[in-house]
Coordinates of C-alpha atoms in Angstrom, one line a residue:
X1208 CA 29.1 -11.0 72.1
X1209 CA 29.2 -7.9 70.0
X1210 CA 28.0 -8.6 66.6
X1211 CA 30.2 -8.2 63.5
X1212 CA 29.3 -6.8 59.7
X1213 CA 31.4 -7.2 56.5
X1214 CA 31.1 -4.4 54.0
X1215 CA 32.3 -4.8 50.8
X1216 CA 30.5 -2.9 47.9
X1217 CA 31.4 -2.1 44.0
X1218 CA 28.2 0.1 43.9
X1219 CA 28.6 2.4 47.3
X1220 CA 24.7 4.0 46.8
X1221 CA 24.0 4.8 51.1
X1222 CA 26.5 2.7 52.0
X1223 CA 27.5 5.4 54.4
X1224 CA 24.3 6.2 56.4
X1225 CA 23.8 2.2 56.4
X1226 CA 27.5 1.6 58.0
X1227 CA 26.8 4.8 60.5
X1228 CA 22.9 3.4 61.5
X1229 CA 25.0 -0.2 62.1
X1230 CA 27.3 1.5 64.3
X1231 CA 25.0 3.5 66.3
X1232 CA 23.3 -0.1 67.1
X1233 CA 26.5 -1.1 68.2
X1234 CA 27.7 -3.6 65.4
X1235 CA 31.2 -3.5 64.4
X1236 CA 32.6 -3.5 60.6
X1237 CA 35.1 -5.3 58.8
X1238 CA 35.8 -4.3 55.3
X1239 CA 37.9 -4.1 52.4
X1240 CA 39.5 -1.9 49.4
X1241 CA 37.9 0.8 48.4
X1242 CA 34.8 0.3 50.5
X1243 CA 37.0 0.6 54.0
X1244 CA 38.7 3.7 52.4
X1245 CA 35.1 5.5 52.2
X1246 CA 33.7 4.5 55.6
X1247 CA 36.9 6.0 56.9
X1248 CA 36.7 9.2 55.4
X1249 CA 33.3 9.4 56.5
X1250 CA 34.9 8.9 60.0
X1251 CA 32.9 5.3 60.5
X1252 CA 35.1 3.1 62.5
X1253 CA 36.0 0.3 60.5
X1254 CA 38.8 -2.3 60.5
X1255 CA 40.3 -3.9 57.2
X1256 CA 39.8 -7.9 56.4
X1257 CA 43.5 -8.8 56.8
X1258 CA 43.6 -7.9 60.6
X1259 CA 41.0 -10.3 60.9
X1260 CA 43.1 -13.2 58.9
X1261 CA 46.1 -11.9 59.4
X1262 CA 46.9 -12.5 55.5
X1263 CA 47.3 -9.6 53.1
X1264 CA 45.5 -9.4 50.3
X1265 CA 47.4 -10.9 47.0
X1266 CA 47.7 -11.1 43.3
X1267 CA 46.1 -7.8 42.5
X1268 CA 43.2 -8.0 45.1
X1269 CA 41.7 -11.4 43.6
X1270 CA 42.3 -12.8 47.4
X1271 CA 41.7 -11.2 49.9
X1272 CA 38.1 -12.7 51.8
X1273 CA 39.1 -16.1 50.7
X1274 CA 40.0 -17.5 54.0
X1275 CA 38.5 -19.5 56.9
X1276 CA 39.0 -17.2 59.4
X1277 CA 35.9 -15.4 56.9
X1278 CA 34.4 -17.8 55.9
X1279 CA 34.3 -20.2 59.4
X1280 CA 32.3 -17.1 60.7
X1281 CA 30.3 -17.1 57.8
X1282 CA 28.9 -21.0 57.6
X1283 CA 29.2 -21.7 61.5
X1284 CA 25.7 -23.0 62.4
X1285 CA 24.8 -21.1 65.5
X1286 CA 23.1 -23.7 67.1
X1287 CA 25.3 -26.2 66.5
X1288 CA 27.6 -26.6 69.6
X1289 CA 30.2 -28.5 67.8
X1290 CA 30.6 -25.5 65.0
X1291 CA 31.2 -23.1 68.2
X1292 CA 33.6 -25.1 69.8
X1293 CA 35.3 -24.8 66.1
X1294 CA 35.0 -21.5 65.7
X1295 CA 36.4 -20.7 69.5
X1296 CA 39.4 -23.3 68.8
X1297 CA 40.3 -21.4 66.1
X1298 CA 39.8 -18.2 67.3
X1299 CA 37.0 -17.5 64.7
X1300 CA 34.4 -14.4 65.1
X1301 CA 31.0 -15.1 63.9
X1302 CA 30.5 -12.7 61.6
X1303 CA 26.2 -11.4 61.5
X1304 CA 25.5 -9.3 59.0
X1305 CA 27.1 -9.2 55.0
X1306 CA 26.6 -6.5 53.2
X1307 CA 27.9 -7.4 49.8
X1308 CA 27.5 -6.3 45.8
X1309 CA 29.6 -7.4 43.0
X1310 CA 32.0 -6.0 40.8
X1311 CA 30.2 -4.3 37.8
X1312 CA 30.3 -7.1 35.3
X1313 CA 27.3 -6.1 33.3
X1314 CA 28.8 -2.1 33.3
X1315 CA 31.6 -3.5 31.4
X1316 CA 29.6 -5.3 29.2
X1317 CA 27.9 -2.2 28.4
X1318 CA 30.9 -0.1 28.0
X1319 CA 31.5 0.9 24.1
X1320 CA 35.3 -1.1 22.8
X1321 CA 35.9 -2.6 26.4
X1322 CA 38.6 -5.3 26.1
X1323 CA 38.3 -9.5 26.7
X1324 CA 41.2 -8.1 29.6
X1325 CA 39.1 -5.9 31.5
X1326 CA 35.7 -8.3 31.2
X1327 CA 37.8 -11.3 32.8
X1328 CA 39.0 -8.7 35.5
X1329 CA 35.7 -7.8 36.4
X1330 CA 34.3 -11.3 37.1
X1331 CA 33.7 -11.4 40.8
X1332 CA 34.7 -14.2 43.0
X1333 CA 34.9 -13.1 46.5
X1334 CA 32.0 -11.5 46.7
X1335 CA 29.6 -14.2 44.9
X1336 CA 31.2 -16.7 47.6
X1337 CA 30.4 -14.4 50.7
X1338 CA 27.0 -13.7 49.5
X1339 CA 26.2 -17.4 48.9
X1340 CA 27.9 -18.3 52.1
X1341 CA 26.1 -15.9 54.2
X1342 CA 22.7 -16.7 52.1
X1343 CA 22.7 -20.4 52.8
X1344 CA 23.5 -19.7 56.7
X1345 CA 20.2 -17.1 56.5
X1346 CA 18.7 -18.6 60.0
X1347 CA 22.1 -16.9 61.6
X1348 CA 22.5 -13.8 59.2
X1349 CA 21.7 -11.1 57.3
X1350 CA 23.2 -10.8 54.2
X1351 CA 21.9 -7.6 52.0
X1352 CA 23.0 -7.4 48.5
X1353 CA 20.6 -4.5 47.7
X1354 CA 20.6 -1.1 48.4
X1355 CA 17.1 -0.9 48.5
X1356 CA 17.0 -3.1 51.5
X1357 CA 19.1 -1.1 53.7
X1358 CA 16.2 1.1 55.2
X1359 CA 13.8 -1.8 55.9
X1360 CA 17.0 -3.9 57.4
X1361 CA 18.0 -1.4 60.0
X1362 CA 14.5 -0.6 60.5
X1363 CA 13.8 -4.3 61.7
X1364 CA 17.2 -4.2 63.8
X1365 CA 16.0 -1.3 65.6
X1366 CA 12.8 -2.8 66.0
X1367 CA 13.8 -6.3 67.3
X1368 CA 12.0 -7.8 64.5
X1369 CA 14.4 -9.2 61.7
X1370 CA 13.0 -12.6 62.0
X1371 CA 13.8 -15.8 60.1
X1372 CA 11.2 -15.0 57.7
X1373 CA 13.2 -11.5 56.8
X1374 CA 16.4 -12.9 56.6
X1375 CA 15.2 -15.9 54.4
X1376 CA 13.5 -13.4 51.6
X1377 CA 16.6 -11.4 51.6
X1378 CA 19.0 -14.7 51.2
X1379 CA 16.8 -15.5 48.4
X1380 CA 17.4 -12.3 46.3
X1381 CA 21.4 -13.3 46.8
X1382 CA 20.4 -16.4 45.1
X1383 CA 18.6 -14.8 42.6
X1384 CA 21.4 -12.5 41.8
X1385 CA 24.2 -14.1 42.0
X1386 CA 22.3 -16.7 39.3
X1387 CA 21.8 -13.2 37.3
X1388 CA 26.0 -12.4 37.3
X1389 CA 26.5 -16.3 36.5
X1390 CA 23.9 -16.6 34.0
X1391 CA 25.3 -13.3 32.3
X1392 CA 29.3 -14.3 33.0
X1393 CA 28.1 -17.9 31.3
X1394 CA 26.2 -16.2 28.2
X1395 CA 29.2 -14.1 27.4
X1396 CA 31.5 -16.6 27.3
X1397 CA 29.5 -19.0 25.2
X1398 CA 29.1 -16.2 22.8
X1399 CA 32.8 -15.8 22.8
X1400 CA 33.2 -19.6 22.3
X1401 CA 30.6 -19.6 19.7
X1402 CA 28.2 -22.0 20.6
X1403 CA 24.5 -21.8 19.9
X1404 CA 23.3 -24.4 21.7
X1405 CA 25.4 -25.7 24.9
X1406 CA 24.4 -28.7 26.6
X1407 CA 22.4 -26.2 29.7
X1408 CA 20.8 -23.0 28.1
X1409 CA 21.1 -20.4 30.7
X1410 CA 18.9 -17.3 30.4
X1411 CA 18.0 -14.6 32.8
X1412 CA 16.1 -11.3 32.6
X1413 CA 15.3 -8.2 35.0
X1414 CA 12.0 -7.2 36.2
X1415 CA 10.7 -3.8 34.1
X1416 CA 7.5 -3.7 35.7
X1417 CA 4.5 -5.3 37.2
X1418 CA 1.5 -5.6 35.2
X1419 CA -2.1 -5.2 36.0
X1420 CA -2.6 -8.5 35.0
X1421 CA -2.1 -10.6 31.9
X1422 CA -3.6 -12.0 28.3
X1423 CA -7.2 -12.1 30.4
X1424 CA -8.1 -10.2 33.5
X1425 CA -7.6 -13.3 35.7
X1426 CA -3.8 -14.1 35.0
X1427 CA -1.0 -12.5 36.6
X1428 CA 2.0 -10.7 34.4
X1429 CA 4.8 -8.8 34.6
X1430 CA 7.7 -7.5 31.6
X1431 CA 11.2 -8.2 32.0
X1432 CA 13.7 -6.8 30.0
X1433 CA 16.9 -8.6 28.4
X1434 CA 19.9 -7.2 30.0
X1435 CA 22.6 -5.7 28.0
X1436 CA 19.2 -5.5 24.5
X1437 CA 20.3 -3.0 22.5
X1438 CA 19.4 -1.8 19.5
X1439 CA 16.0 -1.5 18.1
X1440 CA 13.7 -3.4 20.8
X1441 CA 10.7 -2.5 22.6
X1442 CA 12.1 -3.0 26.3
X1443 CA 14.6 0.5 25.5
X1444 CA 11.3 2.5 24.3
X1445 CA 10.5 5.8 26.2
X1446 CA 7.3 5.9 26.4
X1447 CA 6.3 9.7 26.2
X1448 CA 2.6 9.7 26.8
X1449 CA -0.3 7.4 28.3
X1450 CA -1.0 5.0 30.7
X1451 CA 1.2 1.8 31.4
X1452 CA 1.7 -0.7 28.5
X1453 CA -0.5 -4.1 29.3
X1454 CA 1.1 -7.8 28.4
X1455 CA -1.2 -7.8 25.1
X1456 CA -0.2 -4.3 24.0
X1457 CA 3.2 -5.2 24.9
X1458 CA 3.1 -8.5 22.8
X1459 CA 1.4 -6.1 19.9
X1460 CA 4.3 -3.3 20.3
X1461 CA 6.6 -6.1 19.4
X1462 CA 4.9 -7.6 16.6
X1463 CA 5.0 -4.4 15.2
X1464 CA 8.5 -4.2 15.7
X1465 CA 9.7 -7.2 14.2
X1466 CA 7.2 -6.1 11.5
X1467 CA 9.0 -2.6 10.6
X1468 CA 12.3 -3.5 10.7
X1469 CA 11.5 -5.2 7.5
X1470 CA 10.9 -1.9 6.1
X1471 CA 13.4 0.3 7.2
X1472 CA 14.6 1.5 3.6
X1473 CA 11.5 3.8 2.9
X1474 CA 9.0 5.8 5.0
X1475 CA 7.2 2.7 6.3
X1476 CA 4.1 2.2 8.4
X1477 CA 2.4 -1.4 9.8
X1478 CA -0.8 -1.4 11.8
X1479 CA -1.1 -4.1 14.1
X1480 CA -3.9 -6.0 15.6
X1481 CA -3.7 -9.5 18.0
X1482 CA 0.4 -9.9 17.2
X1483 CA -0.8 -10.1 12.7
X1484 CA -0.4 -7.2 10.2
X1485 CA -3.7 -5.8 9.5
X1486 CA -2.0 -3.2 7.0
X1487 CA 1.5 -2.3 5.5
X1488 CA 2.3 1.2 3.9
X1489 CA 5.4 2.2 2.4
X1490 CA 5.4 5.6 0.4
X1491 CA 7.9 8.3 -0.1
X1492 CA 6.4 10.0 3.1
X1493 CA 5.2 8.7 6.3
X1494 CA 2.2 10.4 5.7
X1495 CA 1.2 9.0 2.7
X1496 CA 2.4 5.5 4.2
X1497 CA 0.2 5.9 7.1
X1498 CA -2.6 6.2 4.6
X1499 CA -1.6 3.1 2.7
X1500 CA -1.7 1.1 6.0
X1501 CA -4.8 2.6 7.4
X1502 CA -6.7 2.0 3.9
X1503 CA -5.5 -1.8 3.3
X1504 CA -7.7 -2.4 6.8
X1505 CA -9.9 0.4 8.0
X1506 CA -11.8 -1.9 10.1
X1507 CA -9.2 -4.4 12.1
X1508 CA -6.9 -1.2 12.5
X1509 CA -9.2 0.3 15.2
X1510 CA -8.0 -0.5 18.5
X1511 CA -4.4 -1.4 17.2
X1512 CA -0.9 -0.9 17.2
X1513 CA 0.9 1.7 14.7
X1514 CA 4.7 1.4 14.1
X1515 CA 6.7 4.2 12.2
X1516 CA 9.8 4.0 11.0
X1517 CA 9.9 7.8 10.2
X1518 CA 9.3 10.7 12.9
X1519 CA 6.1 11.3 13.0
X1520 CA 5.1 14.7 11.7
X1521 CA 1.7 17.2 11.8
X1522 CA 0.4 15.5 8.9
X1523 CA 0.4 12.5 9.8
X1524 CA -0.8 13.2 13.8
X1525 CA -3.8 14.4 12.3
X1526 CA -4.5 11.3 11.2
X1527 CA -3.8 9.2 13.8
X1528 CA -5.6 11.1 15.9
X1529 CA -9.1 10.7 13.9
X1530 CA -9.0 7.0 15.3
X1531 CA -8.8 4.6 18.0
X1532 CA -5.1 3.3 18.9
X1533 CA -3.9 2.1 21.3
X1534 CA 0.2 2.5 20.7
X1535 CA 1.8 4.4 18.4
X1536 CA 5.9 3.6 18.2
X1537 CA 8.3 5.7 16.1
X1538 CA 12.1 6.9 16.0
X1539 CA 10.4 10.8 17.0
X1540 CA 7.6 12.6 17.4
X1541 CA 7.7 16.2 16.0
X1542 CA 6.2 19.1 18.5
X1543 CA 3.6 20.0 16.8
X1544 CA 2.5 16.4 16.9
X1545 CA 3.0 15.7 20.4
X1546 CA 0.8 18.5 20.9
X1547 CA -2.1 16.6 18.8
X1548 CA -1.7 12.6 19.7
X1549 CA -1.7 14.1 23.8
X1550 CA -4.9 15.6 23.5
X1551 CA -5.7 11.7 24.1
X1552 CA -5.8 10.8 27.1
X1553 CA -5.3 7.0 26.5
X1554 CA -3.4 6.4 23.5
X1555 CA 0.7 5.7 24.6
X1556 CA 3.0 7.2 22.5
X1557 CA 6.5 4.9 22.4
X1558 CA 9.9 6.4 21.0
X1559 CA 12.5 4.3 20.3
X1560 CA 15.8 3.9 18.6
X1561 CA 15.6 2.1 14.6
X1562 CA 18.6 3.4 13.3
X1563 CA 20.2 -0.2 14.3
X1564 CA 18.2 -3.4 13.9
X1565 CA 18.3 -5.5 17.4
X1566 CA 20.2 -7.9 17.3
X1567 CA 19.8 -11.4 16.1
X1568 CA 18.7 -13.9 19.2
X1569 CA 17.2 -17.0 20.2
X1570 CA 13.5 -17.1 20.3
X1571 CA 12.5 -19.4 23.5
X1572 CA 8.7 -20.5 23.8
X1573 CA 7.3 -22.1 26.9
X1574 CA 6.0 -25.7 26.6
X1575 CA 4.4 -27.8 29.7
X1576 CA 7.8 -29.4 31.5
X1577 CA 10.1 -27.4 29.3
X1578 CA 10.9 -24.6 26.5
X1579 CA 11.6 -24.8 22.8
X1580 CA 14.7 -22.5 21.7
X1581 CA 15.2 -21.6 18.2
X1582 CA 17.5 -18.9 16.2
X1583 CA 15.6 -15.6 15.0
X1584 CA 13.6 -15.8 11.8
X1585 CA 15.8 -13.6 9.8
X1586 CA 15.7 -15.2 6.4
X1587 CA 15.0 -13.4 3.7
X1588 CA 14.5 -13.6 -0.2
X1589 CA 16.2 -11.1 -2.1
X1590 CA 15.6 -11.2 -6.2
X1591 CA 18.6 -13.0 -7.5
X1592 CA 17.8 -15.5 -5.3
X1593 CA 13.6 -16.4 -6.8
X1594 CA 13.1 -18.7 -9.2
X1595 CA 10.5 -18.3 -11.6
X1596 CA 8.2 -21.3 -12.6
X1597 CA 6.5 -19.9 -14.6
X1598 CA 6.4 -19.4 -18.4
X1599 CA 5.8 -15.6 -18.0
X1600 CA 8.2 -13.7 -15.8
X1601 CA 7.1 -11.0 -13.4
X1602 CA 7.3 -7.4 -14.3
X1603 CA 9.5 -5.4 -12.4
X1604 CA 6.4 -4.1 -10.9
X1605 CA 5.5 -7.0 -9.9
X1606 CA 8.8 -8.2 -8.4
X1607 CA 8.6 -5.0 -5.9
X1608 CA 5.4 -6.0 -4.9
X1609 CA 6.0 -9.8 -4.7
X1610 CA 9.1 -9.1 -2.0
X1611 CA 7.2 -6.4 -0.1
X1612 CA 4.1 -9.0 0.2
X1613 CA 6.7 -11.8 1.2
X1614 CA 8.5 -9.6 4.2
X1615 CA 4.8 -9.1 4.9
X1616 CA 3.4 -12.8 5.1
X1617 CA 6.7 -14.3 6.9
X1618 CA 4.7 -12.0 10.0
X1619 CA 1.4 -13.2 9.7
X1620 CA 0.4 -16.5 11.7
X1621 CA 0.3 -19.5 9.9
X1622 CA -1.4 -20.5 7.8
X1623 CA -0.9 -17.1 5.8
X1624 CA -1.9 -15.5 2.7
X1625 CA -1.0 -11.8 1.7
X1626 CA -2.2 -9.6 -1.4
X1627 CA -0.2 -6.5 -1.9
X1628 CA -0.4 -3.8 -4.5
X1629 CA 2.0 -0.7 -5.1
X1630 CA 4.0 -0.8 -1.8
X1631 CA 0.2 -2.0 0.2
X1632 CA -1.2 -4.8 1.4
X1633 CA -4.6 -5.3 0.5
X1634 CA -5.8 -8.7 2.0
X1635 CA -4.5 -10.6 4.6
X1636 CA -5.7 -14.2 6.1
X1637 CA -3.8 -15.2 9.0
X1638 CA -4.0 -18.8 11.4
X1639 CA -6.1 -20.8 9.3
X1640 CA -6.2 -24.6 9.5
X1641 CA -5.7 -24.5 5.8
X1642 CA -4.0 -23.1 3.2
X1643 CA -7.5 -22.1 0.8
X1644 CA -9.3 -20.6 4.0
X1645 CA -6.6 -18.2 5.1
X1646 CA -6.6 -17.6 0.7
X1647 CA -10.3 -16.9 0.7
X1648 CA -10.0 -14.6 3.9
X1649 CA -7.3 -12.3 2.1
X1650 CA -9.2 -12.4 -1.2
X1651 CA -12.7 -11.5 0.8
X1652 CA -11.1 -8.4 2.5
X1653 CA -9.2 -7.5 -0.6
X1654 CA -12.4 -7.4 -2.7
X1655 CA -11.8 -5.1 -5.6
X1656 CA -8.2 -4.6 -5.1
X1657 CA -7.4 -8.4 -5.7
X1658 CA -7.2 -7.1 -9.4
X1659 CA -3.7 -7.5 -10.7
X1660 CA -2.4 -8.0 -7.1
X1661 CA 0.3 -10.0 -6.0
X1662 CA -0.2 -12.9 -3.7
X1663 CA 2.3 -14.4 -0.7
X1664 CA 1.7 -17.4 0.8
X1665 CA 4.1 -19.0 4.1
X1666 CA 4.6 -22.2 2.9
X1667 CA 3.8 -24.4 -0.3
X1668 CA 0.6 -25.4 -1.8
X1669 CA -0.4 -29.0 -1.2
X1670 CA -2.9 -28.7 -4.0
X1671 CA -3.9 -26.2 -6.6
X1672 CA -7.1 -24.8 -4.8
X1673 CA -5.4 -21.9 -3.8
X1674 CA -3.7 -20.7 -7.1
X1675 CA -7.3 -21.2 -8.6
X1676 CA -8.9 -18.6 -5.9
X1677 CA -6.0 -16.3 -6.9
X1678 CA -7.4 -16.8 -10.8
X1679 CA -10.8 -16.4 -10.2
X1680 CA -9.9 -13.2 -7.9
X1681 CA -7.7 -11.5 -10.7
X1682 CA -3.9 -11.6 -8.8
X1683 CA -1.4 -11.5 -11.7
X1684 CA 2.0 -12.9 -9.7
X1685 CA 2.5 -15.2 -6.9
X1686 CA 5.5 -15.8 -4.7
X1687 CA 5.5 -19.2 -2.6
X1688 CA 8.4 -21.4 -1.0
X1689 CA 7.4 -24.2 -3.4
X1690 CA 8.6 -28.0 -2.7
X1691 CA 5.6 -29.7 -2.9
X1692 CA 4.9 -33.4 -4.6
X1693 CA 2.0 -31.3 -6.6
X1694 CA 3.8 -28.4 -7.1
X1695 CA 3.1 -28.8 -11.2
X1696 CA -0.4 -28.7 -10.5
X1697 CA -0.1 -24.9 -9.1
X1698 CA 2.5 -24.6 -11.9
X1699 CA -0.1 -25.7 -14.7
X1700 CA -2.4 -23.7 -13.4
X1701 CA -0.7 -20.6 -13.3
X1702 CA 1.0 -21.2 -17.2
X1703 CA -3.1 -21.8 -17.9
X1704 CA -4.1 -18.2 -16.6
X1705 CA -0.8 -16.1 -17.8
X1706 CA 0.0 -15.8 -14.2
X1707 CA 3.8 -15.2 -13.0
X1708 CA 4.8 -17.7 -10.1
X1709 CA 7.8 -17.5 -8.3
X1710 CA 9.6 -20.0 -5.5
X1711 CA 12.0 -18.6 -2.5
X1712 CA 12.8 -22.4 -1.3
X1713 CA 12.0 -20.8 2.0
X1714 CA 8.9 -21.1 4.1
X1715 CA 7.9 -18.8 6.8
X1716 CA 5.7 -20.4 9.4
X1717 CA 4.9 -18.2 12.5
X1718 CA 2.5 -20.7 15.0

């Protein structure tokens, strides 16, 4: 029996040459639409769906494959006598190969004022159907929802060798991307509907790349991207120079992200090192802010991440270039600049969009037999809304630095403790098991620039140990969530020392 192919493809990328190599191995085509219009321009012979069930297509072309003369030949089980007999009672032709892809549902998506109308249109339901259909019959055919497959595919007809095996791997990338249009057809409408957490959470990404390997030489990685992520987010970076990002600079990169975006109002620069701030920098140049972030850490920056949110300029390229990074990220690079950081051969160089924060998401961490899904940590303190504690209010001084410490700390891992100075951190303890340790690390590194700095701190203090490090150490204002059953110890304290002490009634914790 001569075999039989349906054609029926949205994106038409060497559907031609695949149709022609077919019928050169003597398989016939059925198609529809637009797809039977190009093979016959292209002079391929080709015959349309309704001769086949002898049922014109209706309501706009929203049926048309839906039919059991289609779909007999697609789930008859070849070696099943009984499903033959069916198939020749109802004068049903096996069909062999289905060469299927879906209308552009994510295109839409990512078209600028696109209407609810035209998203609903372009919801496929023929195709996903055919594809599955075909997919779960693999042992009898070859579906191909890829482009990319269509050279290896004729290759193994030619060669006699498109085995079980073959067909099997391609059902399964069907499977995996018709559960890609779902999931995305599912997320947009519980966006539309409004619901933050449904009763199933259905997420799905696409492969960016493969890494060389993972957090530690022996595990296996790869980076997938987020389709339809917009807006300021490491997976739409260009990366201009250097070799390919690895999982833990990729995991830095984002920190640093998340860190900046903080920042955006003023020439701002973070250094980065294992996912924590080891220095924040805002000036009224990005030069001058690189300096700030370099000097609050000269030691942990080495090796580390640098974000910009400010082109990066000569000046400033100079600098960079006298150490050690691995990344820097920024909205541009000047020429003259690019012409400095590539004289290293190592260090990547990522430009990326920060005109428009990314936008707010679910943050989903994997737990043994499950994941945790939370909303994005996008709280924030603004002035109005502190409260002091204390008898002496902070300066105004000291209010600038008190909410440039506290964007700072709600980054740094729990427990956290950040001392700032004049748009600068200048100590930072990070993932301690308690409060005073991550304190006395932050104090330690700050050494003499404790003096008349401000102190952050995540979450409350349990006890007053803390506030009396910051007294001993010189800091002049502090800015906690507060809420704790001691808090008038740390209050008492603070009223003792002339020390300004403010409360957000918002913690930060970052495990």
């Amino acid at each position: 029996m001569k075999k039989r192919a349906l054609i029926s493809v949205s994106n038409k990328e060497n559907i031609i040459d695949f149709a022609n190599n077919l019928t050169e191995l003597g398989v016939e085509i059925i198609s529809t639409g637009g797809t039977l219009r190009a093979l016959k321009e292209a002079g391929i012979p080709a015959f349309p769906v309704d001769e086949v069930t002898g049922f014109s297509e209706i309501l706009d072309g929203r049926v048309k494959t839906l039919h059991p003369l289609i779909h007999g030949g697609l789930l008859a089980k070849r070696s099943e006598a009984a499903h033959m007999e069916q198939l020749e009672a109802n004068q049903i032709t096996p069909i062999d190969f289905v060469i299927v892809n879906l209308y552009p549902f994510k295109q839409t998506l990512e078209q600028e004022g696109v209407s609810h109308e035209e998203v609903i249109e372009n919801i496929d339901i023929g195709g996903p159907t055919m594809l599955r259909a075909a997919a779960k019959n693999y042992a009898d055919i070859t579906v191909v929802v890829d482009p990319a497959d269509y050279s290896s595919v004729i290759e193994n007809v030619r060669n006699n060798s498109l085995d079980t095996k073959k067909r099997q791997q391609l059902a399964a990338k069907v499977f995996r991307h018709t559960a890609n249009y779902d999931a995305l057809i599912a997320n947009y409408f519980t966006e539309q509907t409004e619901e933050r957490f449904p009763e199933t959470y259905t997420i799905t990404y696409e492969k960016a790349q493969n890494l060389r390997y993972g957090e530690n030489p022996h595990q296996e990685a790869a980076f997938y991207r987020k389709p339809l992520s917009g807006g300021m987010n490491l997976a739409t970076a260009q990366q201009l120079h250097g070799k390919e990002l690895s999982y833990n600079n990729i995991q830095d990169a984002n920190a640093a992200l998340e860190i900046i975006a903080e920042y955006l109002e003023s020439p701002a620069v973070v250094a980065v090192k294992h996912m924590n701030p080891c220095g924040i920098g805002v000036a009224e140049t990005i030069s001058k802010a690189f300096d700030r972030a370099y000097e609050a850490d000269p030691i942990s920056i080495f090796g580390g991440i640098v974000a910009s949110n400010r082109e990066i300029d000569e000046e400033t390229a100079k600098e960079l270039s006298k150490i050690f990074l691995e990344i820097v990220l920024a909205p541009g690079f000047t020429e003259k600049a690019l012409d400095i950081l590539t004289q290293k051969k190592n260090i990547r160089l990522l430009k990326l969009d920060m005109d428009t924060k990314k936008e707010t998401t679910h943050k989903v961490t994997s737990v043994g037999g499950g994941v945790l899904i939370q909303t994005q940590d996008d709280g924030m303190a603004k002035p109005d809304e502190l409260t002091v504690v204390t008898m002496r209010q902070p300066t105004e001084q000291e209010l600038t630095d008190l909410l440039f410490a506290w964007k700072a700390v709600k980054h740094v891992k729990s427990n956290a403790i950040v001392l700032a100075k004049g748009n600068q951190t200048v100590g930072i303890g990070a993932g301690q098991m308690n409060r005073i340790g991550a304190a006395q690390i932050a104090i330690e590194q700050a050494g003499d620039k404790a003096l008349e700095s401000v102190l952050a701190s995540d979450a409350f203090f349990p006890m007053p140990d803390t506030v009396e490090a910051a007294v001993k150490a010189g800091v002049s204002a502090i800015i906690q969530p507060g809420g704790s059953k001691r808090d008038e110890d740390s209050i008492k304290v603070c009223d003792a020392h002339n020390i300004a002490m403010v409360y957000t009634g918002m913690r930060h914790f970052k495990h």
